[in-house]
PDB file of N, CA, C and O in Angstrom:
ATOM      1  N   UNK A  16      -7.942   0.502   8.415  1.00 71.00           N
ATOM      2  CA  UNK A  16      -7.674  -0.804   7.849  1.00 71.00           C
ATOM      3  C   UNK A  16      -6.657  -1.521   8.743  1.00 71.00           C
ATOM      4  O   UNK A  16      -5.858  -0.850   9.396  1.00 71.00           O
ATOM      5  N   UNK A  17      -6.656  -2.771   8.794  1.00 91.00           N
ATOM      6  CA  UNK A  17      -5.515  -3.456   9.702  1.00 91.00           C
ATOM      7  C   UNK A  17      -4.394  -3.932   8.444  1.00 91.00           C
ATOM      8  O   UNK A  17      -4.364  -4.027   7.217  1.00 91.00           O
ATOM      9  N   UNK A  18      -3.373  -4.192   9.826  1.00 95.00           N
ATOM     10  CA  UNK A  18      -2.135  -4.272   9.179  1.00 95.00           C
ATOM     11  C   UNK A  18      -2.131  -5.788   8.461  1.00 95.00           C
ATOM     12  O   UNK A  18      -2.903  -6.685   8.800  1.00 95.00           O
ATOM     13  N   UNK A  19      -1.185  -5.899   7.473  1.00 95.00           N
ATOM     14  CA  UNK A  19      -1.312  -6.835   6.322  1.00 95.00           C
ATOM     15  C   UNK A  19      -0.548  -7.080   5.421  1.00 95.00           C
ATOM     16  O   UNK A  19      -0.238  -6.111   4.729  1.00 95.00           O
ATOM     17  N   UNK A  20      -0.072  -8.141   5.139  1.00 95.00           N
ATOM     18  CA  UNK A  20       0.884  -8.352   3.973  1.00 95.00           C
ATOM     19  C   UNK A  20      -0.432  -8.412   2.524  1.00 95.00           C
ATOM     20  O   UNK A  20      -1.642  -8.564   2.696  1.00 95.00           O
ATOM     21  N   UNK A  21       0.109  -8.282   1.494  1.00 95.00           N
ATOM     22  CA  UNK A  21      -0.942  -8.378   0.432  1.00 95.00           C
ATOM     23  C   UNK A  21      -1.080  -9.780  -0.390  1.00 95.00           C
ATOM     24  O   UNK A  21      -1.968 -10.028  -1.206  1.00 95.00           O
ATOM     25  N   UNK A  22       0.389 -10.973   0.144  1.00 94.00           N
ATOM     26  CA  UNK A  22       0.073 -11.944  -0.072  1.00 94.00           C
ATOM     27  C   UNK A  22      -0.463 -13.172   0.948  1.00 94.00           C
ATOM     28  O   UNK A  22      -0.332 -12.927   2.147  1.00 94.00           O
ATOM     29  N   UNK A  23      -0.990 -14.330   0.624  1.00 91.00           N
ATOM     30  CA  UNK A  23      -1.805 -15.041   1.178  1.00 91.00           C
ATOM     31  C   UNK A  23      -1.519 -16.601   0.135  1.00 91.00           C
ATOM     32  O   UNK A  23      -1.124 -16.806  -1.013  1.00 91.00           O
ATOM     33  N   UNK A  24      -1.899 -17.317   1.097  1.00 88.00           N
ATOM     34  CA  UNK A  24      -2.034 -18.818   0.487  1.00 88.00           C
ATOM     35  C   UNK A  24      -2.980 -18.878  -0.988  1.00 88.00           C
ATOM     36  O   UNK A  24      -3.018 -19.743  -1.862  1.00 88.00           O
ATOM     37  N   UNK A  25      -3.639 -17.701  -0.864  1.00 88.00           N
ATOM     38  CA  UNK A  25      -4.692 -18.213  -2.209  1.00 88.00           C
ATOM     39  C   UNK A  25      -4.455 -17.141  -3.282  1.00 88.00           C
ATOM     40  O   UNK A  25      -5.055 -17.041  -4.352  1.00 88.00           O
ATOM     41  N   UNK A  26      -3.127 -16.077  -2.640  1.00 88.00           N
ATOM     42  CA  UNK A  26      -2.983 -14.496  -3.848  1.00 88.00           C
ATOM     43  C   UNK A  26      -1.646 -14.846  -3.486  1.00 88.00           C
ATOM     44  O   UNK A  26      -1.226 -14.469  -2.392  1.00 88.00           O
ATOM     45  N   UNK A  27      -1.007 -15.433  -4.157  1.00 92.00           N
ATOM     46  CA  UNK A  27       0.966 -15.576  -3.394  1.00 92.00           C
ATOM     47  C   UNK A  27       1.483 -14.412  -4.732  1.00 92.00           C
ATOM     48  O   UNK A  27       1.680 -14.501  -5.944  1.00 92.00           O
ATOM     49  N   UNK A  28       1.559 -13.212  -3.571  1.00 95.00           N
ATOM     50  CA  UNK A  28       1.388 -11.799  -4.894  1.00 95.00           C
ATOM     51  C   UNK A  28       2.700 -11.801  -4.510  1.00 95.00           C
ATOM     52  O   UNK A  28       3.118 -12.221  -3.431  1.00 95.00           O
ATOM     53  N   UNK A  29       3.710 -11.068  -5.895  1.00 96.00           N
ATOM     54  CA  UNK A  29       5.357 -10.885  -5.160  1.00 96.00           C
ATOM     55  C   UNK A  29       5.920  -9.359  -4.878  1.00 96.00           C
ATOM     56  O   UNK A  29       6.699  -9.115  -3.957  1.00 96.00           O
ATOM     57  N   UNK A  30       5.457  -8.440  -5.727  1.00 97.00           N
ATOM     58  CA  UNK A  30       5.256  -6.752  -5.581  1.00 97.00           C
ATOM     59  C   UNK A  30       3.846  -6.441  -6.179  1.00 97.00           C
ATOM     60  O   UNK A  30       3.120  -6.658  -7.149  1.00 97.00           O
ATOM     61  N   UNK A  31       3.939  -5.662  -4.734  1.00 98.00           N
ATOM     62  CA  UNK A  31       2.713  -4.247  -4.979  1.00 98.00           C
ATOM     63  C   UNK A  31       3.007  -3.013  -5.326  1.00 98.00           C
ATOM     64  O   UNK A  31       4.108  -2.509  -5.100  1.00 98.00           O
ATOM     65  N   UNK A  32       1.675  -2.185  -6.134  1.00 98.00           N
ATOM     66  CA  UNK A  32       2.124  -1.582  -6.484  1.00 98.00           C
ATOM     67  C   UNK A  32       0.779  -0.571  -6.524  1.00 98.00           C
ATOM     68  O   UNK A  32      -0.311  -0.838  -7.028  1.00 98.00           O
ATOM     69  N   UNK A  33       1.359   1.221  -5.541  1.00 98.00           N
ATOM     70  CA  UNK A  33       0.136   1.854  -5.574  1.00 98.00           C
ATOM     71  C   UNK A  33       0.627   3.207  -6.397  1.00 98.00           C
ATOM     72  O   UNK A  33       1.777   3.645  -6.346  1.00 98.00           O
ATOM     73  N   UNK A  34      -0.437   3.780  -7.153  1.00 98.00           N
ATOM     74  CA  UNK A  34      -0.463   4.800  -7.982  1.00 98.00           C
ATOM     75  C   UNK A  34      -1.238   5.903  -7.705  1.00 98.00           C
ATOM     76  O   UNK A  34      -2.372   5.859  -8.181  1.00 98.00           O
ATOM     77  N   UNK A  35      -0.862   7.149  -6.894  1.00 98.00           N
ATOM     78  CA  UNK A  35      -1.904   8.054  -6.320  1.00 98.00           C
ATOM     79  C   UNK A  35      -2.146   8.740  -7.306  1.00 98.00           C
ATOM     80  O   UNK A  35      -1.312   9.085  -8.144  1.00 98.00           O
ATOM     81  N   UNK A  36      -3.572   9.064  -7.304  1.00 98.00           N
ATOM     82  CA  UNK A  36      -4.082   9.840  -8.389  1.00 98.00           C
ATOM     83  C   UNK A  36      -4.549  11.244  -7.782  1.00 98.00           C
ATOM     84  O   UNK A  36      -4.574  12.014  -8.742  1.00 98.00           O
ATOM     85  N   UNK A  37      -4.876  11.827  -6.789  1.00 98.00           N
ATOM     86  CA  UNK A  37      -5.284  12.949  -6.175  1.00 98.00           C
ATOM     87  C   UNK A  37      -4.415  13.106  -4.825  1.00 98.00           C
ATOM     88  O   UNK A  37      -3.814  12.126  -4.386  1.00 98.00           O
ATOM     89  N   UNK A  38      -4.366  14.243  -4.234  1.00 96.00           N
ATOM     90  CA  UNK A  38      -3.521  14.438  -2.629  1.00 96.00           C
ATOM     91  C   UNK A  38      -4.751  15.446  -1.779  1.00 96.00           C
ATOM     92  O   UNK A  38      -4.711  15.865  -0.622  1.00 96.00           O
ATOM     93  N   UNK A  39      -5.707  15.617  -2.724  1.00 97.00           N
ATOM     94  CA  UNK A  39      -6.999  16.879  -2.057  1.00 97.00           C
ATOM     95  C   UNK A  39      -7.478  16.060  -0.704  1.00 97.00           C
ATOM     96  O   UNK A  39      -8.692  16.230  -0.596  1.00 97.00           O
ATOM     97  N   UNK A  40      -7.076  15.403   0.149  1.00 98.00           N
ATOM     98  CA  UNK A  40      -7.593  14.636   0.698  1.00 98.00           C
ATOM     99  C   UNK A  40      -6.826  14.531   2.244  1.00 98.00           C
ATOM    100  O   UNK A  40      -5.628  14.802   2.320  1.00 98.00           O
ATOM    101  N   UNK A  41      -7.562  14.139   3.403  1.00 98.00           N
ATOM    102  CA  UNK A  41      -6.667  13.931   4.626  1.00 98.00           C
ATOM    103  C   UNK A  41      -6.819  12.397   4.849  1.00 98.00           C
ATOM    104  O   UNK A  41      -7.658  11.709   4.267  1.00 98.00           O
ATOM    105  N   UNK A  42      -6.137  12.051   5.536  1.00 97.00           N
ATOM    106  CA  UNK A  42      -5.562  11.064   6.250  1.00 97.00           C
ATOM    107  C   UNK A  42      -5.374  10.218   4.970  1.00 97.00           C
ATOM    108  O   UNK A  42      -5.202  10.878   3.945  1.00 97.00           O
ATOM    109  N   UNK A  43      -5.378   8.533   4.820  1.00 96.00           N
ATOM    110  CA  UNK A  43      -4.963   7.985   3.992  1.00 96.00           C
ATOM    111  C   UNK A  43      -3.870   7.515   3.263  1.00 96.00           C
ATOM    112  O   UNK A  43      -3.675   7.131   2.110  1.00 96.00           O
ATOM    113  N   UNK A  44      -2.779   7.756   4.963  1.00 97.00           N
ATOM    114  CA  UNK A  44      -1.606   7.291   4.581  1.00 97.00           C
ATOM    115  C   UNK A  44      -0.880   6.368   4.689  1.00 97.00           C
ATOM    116  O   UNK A  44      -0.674   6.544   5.890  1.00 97.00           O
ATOM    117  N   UNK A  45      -0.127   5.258   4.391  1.00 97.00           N
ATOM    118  CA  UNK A  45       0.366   4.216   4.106  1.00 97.00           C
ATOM    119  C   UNK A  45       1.105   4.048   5.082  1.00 97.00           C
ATOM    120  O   UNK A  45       1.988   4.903   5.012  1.00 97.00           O
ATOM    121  N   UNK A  46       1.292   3.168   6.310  1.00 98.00           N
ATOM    122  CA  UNK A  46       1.893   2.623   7.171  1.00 98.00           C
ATOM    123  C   UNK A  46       2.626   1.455   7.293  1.00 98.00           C
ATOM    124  O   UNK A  46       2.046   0.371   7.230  1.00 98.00           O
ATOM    125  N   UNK A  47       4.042   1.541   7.490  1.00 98.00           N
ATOM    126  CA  UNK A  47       5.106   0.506   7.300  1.00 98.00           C
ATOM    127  C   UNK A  47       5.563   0.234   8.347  1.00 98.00           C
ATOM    128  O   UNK A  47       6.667   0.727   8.575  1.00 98.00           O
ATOM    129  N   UNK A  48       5.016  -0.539   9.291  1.00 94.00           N
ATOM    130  CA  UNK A  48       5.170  -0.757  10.656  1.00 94.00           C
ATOM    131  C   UNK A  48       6.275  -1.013  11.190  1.00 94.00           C
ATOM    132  O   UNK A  48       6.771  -0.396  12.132  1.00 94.00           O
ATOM    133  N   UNK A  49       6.883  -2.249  10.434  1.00 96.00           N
ATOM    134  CA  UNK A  49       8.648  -2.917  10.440  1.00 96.00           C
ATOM    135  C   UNK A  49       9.099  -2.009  10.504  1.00 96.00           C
ATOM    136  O   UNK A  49       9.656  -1.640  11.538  1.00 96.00           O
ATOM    137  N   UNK A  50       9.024  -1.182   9.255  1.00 97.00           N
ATOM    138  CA  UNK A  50      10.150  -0.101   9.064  1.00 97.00           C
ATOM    139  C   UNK A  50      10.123   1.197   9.914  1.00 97.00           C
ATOM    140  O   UNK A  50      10.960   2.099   9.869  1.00 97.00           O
ATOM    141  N   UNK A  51       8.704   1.120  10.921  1.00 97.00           N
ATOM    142  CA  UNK A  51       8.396   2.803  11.463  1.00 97.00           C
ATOM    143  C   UNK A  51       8.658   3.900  10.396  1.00 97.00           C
ATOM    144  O   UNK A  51       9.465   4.826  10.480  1.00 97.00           O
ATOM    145  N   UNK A  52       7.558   3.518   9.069  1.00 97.00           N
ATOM    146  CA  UNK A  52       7.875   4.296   8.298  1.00 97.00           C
ATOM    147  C   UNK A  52       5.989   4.813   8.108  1.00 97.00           C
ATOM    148  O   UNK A  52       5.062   4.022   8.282  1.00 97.00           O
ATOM    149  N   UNK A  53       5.870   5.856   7.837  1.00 98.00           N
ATOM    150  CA  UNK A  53       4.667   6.218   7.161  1.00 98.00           C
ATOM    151  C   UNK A  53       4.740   7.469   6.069  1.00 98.00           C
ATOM    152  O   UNK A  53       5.353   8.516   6.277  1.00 98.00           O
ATOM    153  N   UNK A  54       4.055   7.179   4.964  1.00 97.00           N
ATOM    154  CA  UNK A  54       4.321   7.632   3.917  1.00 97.00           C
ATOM    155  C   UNK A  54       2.773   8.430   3.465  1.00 97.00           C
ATOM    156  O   UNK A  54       1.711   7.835   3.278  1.00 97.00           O
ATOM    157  N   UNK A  55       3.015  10.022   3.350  1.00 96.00           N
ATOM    158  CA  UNK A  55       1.534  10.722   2.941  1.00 96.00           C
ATOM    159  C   UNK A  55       2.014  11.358   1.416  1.00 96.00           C
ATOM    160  O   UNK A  55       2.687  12.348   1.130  1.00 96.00           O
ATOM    161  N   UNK A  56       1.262  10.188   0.480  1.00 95.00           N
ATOM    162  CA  UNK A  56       1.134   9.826  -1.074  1.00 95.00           C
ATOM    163  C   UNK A  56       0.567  11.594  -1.756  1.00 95.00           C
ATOM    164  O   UNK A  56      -0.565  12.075  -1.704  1.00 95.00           O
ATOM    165  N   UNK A  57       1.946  12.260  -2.400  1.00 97.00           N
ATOM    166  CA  UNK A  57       1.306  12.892  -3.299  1.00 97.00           C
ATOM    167  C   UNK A  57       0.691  12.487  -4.627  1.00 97.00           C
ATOM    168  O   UNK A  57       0.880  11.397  -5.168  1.00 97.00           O
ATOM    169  N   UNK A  58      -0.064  13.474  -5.100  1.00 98.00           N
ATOM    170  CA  UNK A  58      -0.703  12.931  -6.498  1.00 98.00           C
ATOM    171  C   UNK A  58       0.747  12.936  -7.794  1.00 98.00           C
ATOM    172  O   UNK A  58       1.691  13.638  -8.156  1.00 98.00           O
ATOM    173  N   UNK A  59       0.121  11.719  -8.072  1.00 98.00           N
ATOM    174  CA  UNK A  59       1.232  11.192  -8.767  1.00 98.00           C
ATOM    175  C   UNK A  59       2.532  10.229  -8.650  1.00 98.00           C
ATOM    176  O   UNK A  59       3.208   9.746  -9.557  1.00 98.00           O
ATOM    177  N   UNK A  60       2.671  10.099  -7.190  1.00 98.00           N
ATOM    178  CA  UNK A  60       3.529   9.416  -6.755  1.00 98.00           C
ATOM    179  C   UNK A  60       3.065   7.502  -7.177  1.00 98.00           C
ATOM    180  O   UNK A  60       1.982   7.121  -7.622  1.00 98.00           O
ATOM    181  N   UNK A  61       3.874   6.923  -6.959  1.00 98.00           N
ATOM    182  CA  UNK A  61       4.302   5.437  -7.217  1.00 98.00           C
ATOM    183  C   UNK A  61       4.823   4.843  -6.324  1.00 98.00           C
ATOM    184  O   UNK A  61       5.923   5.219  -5.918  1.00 98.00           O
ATOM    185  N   UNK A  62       4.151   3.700  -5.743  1.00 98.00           N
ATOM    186  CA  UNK A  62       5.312   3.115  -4.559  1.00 98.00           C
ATOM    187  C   UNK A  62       4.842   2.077  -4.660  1.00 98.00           C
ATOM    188  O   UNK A  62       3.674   1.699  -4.560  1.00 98.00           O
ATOM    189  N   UNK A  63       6.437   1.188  -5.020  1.00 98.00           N
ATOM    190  CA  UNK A  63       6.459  -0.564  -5.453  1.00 98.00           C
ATOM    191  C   UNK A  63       6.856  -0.942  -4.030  1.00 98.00           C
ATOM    192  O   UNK A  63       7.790  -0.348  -3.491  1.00 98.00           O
ATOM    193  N   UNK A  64       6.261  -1.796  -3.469  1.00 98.00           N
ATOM    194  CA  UNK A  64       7.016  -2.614  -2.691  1.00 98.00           C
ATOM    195  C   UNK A  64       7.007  -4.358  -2.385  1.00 98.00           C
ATOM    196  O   UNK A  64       6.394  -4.915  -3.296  1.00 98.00           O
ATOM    197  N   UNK A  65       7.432  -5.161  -1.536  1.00 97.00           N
ATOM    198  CA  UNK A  65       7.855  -6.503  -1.974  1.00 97.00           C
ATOM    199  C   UNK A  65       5.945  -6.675  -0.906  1.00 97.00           C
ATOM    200  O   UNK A  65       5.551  -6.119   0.119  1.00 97.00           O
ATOM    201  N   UNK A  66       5.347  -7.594  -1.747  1.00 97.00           N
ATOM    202  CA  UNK A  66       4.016  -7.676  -1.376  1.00 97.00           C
ATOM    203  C   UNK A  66       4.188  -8.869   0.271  1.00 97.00           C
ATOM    204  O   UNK A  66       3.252  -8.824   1.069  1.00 97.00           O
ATOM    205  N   UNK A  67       5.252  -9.697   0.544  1.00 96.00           N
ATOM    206  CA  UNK A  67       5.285 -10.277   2.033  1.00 96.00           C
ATOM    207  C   UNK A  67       5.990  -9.795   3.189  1.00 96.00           C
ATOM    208  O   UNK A  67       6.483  -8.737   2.797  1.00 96.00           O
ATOM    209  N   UNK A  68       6.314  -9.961   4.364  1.00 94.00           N
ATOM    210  CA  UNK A  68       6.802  -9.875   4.988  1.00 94.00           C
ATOM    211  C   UNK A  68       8.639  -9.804   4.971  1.00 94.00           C
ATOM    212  O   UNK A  68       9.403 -10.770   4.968  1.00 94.00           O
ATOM    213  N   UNK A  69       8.968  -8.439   4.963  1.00 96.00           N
ATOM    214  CA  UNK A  69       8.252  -7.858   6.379  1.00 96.00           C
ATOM    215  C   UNK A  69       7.759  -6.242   5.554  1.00 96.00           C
ATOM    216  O   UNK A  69       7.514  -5.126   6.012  1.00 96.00           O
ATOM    217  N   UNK A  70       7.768  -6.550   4.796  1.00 96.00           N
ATOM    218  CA  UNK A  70       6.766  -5.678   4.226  1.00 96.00           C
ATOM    219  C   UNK A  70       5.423  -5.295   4.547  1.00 96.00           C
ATOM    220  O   UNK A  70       4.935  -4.505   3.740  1.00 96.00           O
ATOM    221  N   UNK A  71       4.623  -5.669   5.592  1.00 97.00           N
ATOM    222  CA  UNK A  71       3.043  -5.330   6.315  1.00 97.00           C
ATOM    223  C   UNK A  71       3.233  -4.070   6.629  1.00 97.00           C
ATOM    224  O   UNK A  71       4.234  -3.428   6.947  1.00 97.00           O
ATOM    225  N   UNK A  72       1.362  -3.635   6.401  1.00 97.00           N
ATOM    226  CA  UNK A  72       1.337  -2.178   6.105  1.00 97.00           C
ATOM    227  C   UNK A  72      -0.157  -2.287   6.714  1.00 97.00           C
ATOM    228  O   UNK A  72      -0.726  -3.299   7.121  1.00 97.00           O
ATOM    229  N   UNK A  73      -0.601  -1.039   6.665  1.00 97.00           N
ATOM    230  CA  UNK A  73      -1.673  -0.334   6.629  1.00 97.00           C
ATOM    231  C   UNK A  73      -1.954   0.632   6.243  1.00 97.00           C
ATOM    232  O   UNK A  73      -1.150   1.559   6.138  1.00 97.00           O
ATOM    233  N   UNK A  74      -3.695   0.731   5.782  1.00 96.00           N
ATOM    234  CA  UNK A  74      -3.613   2.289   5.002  1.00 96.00           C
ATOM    235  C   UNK A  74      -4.953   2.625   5.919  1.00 96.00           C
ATOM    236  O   UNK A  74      -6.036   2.051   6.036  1.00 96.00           O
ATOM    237  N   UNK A  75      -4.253   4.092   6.655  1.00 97.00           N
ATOM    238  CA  UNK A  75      -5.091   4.772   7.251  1.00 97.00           C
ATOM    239  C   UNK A  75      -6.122   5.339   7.025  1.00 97.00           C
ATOM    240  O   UNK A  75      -6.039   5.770   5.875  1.00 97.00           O
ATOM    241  N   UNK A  76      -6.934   5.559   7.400  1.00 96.00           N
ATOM    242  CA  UNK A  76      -8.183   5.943   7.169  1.00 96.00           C
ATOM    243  C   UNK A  76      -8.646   7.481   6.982  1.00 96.00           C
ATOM    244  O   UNK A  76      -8.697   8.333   7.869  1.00 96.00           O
ATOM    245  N   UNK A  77      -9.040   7.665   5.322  1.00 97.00           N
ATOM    246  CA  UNK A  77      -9.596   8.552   4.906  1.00 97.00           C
ATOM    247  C   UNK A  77     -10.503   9.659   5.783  1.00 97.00           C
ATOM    248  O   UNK A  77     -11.694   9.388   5.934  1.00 97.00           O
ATOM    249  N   UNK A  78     -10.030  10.772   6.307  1.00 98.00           N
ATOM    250  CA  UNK A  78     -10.778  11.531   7.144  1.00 98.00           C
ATOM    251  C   UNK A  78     -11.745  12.727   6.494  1.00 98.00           C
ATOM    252  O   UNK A  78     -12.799  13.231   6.880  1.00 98.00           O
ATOM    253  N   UNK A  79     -11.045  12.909   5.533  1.00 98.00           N
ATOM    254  CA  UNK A  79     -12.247  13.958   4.250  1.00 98.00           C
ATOM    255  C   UNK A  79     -11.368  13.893   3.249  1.00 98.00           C
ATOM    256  O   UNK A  79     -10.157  13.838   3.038  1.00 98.00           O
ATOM    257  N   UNK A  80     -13.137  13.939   2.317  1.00 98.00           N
ATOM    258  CA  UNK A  80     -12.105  13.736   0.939  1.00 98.00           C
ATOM    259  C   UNK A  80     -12.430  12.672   0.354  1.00 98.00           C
ATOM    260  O   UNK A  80     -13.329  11.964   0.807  1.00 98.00           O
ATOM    261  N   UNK A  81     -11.859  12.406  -0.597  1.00 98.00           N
ATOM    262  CA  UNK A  81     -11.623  10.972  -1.137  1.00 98.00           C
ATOM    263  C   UNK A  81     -10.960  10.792  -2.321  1.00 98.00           C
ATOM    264  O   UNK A  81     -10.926  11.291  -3.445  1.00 98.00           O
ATOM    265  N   UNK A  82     -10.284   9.636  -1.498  1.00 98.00           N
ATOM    266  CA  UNK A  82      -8.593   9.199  -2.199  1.00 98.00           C
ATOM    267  C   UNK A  82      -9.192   8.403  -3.140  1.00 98.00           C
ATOM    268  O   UNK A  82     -10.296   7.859  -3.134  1.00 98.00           O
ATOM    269  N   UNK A  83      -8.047   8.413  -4.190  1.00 98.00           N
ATOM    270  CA  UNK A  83      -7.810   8.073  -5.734  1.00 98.00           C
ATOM    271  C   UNK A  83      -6.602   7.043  -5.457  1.00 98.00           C
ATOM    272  O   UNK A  83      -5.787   7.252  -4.559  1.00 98.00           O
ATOM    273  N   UNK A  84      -6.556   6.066  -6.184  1.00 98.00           N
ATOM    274  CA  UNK A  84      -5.372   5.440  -6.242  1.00 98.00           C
ATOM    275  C   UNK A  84      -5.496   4.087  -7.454  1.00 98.00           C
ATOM    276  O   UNK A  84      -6.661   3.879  -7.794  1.00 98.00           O
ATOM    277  N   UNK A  85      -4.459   3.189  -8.108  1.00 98.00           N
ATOM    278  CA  UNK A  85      -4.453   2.734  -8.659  1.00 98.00           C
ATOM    279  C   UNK A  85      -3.313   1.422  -7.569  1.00 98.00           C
ATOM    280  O   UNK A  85      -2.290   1.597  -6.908  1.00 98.00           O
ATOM    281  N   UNK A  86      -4.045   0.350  -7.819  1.00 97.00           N
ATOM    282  CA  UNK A  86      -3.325  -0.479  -7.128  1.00 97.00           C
ATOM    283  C   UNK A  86      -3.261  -1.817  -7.762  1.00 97.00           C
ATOM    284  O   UNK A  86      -4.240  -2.472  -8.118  1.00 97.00           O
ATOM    285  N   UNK A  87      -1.742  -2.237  -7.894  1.00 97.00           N
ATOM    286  CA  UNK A  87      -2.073  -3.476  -8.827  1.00 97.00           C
ATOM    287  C   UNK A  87      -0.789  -4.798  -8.062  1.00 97.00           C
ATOM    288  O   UNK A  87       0.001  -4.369  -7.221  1.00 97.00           O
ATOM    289  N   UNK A  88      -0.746  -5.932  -8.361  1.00 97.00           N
ATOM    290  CA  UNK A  88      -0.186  -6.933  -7.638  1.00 97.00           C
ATOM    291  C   UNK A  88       0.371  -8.017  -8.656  1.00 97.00           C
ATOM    292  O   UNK A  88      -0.399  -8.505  -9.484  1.00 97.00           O
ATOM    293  N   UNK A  89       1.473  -8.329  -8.609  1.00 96.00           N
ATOM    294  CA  UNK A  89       1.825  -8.890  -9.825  1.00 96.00           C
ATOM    295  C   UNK A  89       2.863 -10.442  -8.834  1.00 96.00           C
ATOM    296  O   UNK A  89       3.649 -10.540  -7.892  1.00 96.00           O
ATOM    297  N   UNK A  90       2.400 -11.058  -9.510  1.00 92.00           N
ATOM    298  CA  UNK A  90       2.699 -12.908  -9.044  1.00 92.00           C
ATOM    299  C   UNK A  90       3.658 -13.351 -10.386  1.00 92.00           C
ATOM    300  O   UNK A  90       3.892 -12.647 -11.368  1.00 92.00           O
ATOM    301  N   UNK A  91       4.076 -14.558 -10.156  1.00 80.00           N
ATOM    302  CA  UNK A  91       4.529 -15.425 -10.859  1.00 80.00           C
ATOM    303  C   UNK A  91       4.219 -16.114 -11.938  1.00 80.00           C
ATOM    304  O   UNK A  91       4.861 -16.506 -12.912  1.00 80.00           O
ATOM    305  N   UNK A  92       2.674 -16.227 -11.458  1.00 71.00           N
ATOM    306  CA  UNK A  92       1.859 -17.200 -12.807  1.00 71.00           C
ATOM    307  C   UNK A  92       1.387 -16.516 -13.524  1.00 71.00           C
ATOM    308  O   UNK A  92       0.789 -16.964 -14.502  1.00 71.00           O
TER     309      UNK A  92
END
């Protein structure tokens, strides 16, 4: 997946928010570029973060397996 803030002119989202539901799985881990941070989501884990810049991310690509997650985006209006 390419890198990305989760808000946009037409989704002006203010936190995201992902909910892993399984870890049986490789690759699929969350990349925080700004921060040189990358994060490999156990099951169960939660991670809020501010949905713009410099918050851009990417989520790596599922190599076997298949990831579970709950992902939700919460705005103003």
């Amino acid at each position: 997946m390419h890198i990305h803030t989760d808000s946009s002119a037409q989704n002006q989202r203010v936190i995201s928010t992902c909910m892993y539901l399984n870890d049986d799985y490789v690759g699929g881990e969350i990349s925080f570029s700004y921060f040189n941070k990358t994060i490999k989501p156990e099951s169960g884990d939660v991670i809020v973060f501010c949905s713009e810049f410099p918050y851009t991310h990417e989520v790596k690509k599922v190599l076997c397996g298949t990831k579970y997650a709950a992902v939700k985006w919460y705005n103003y209006t």
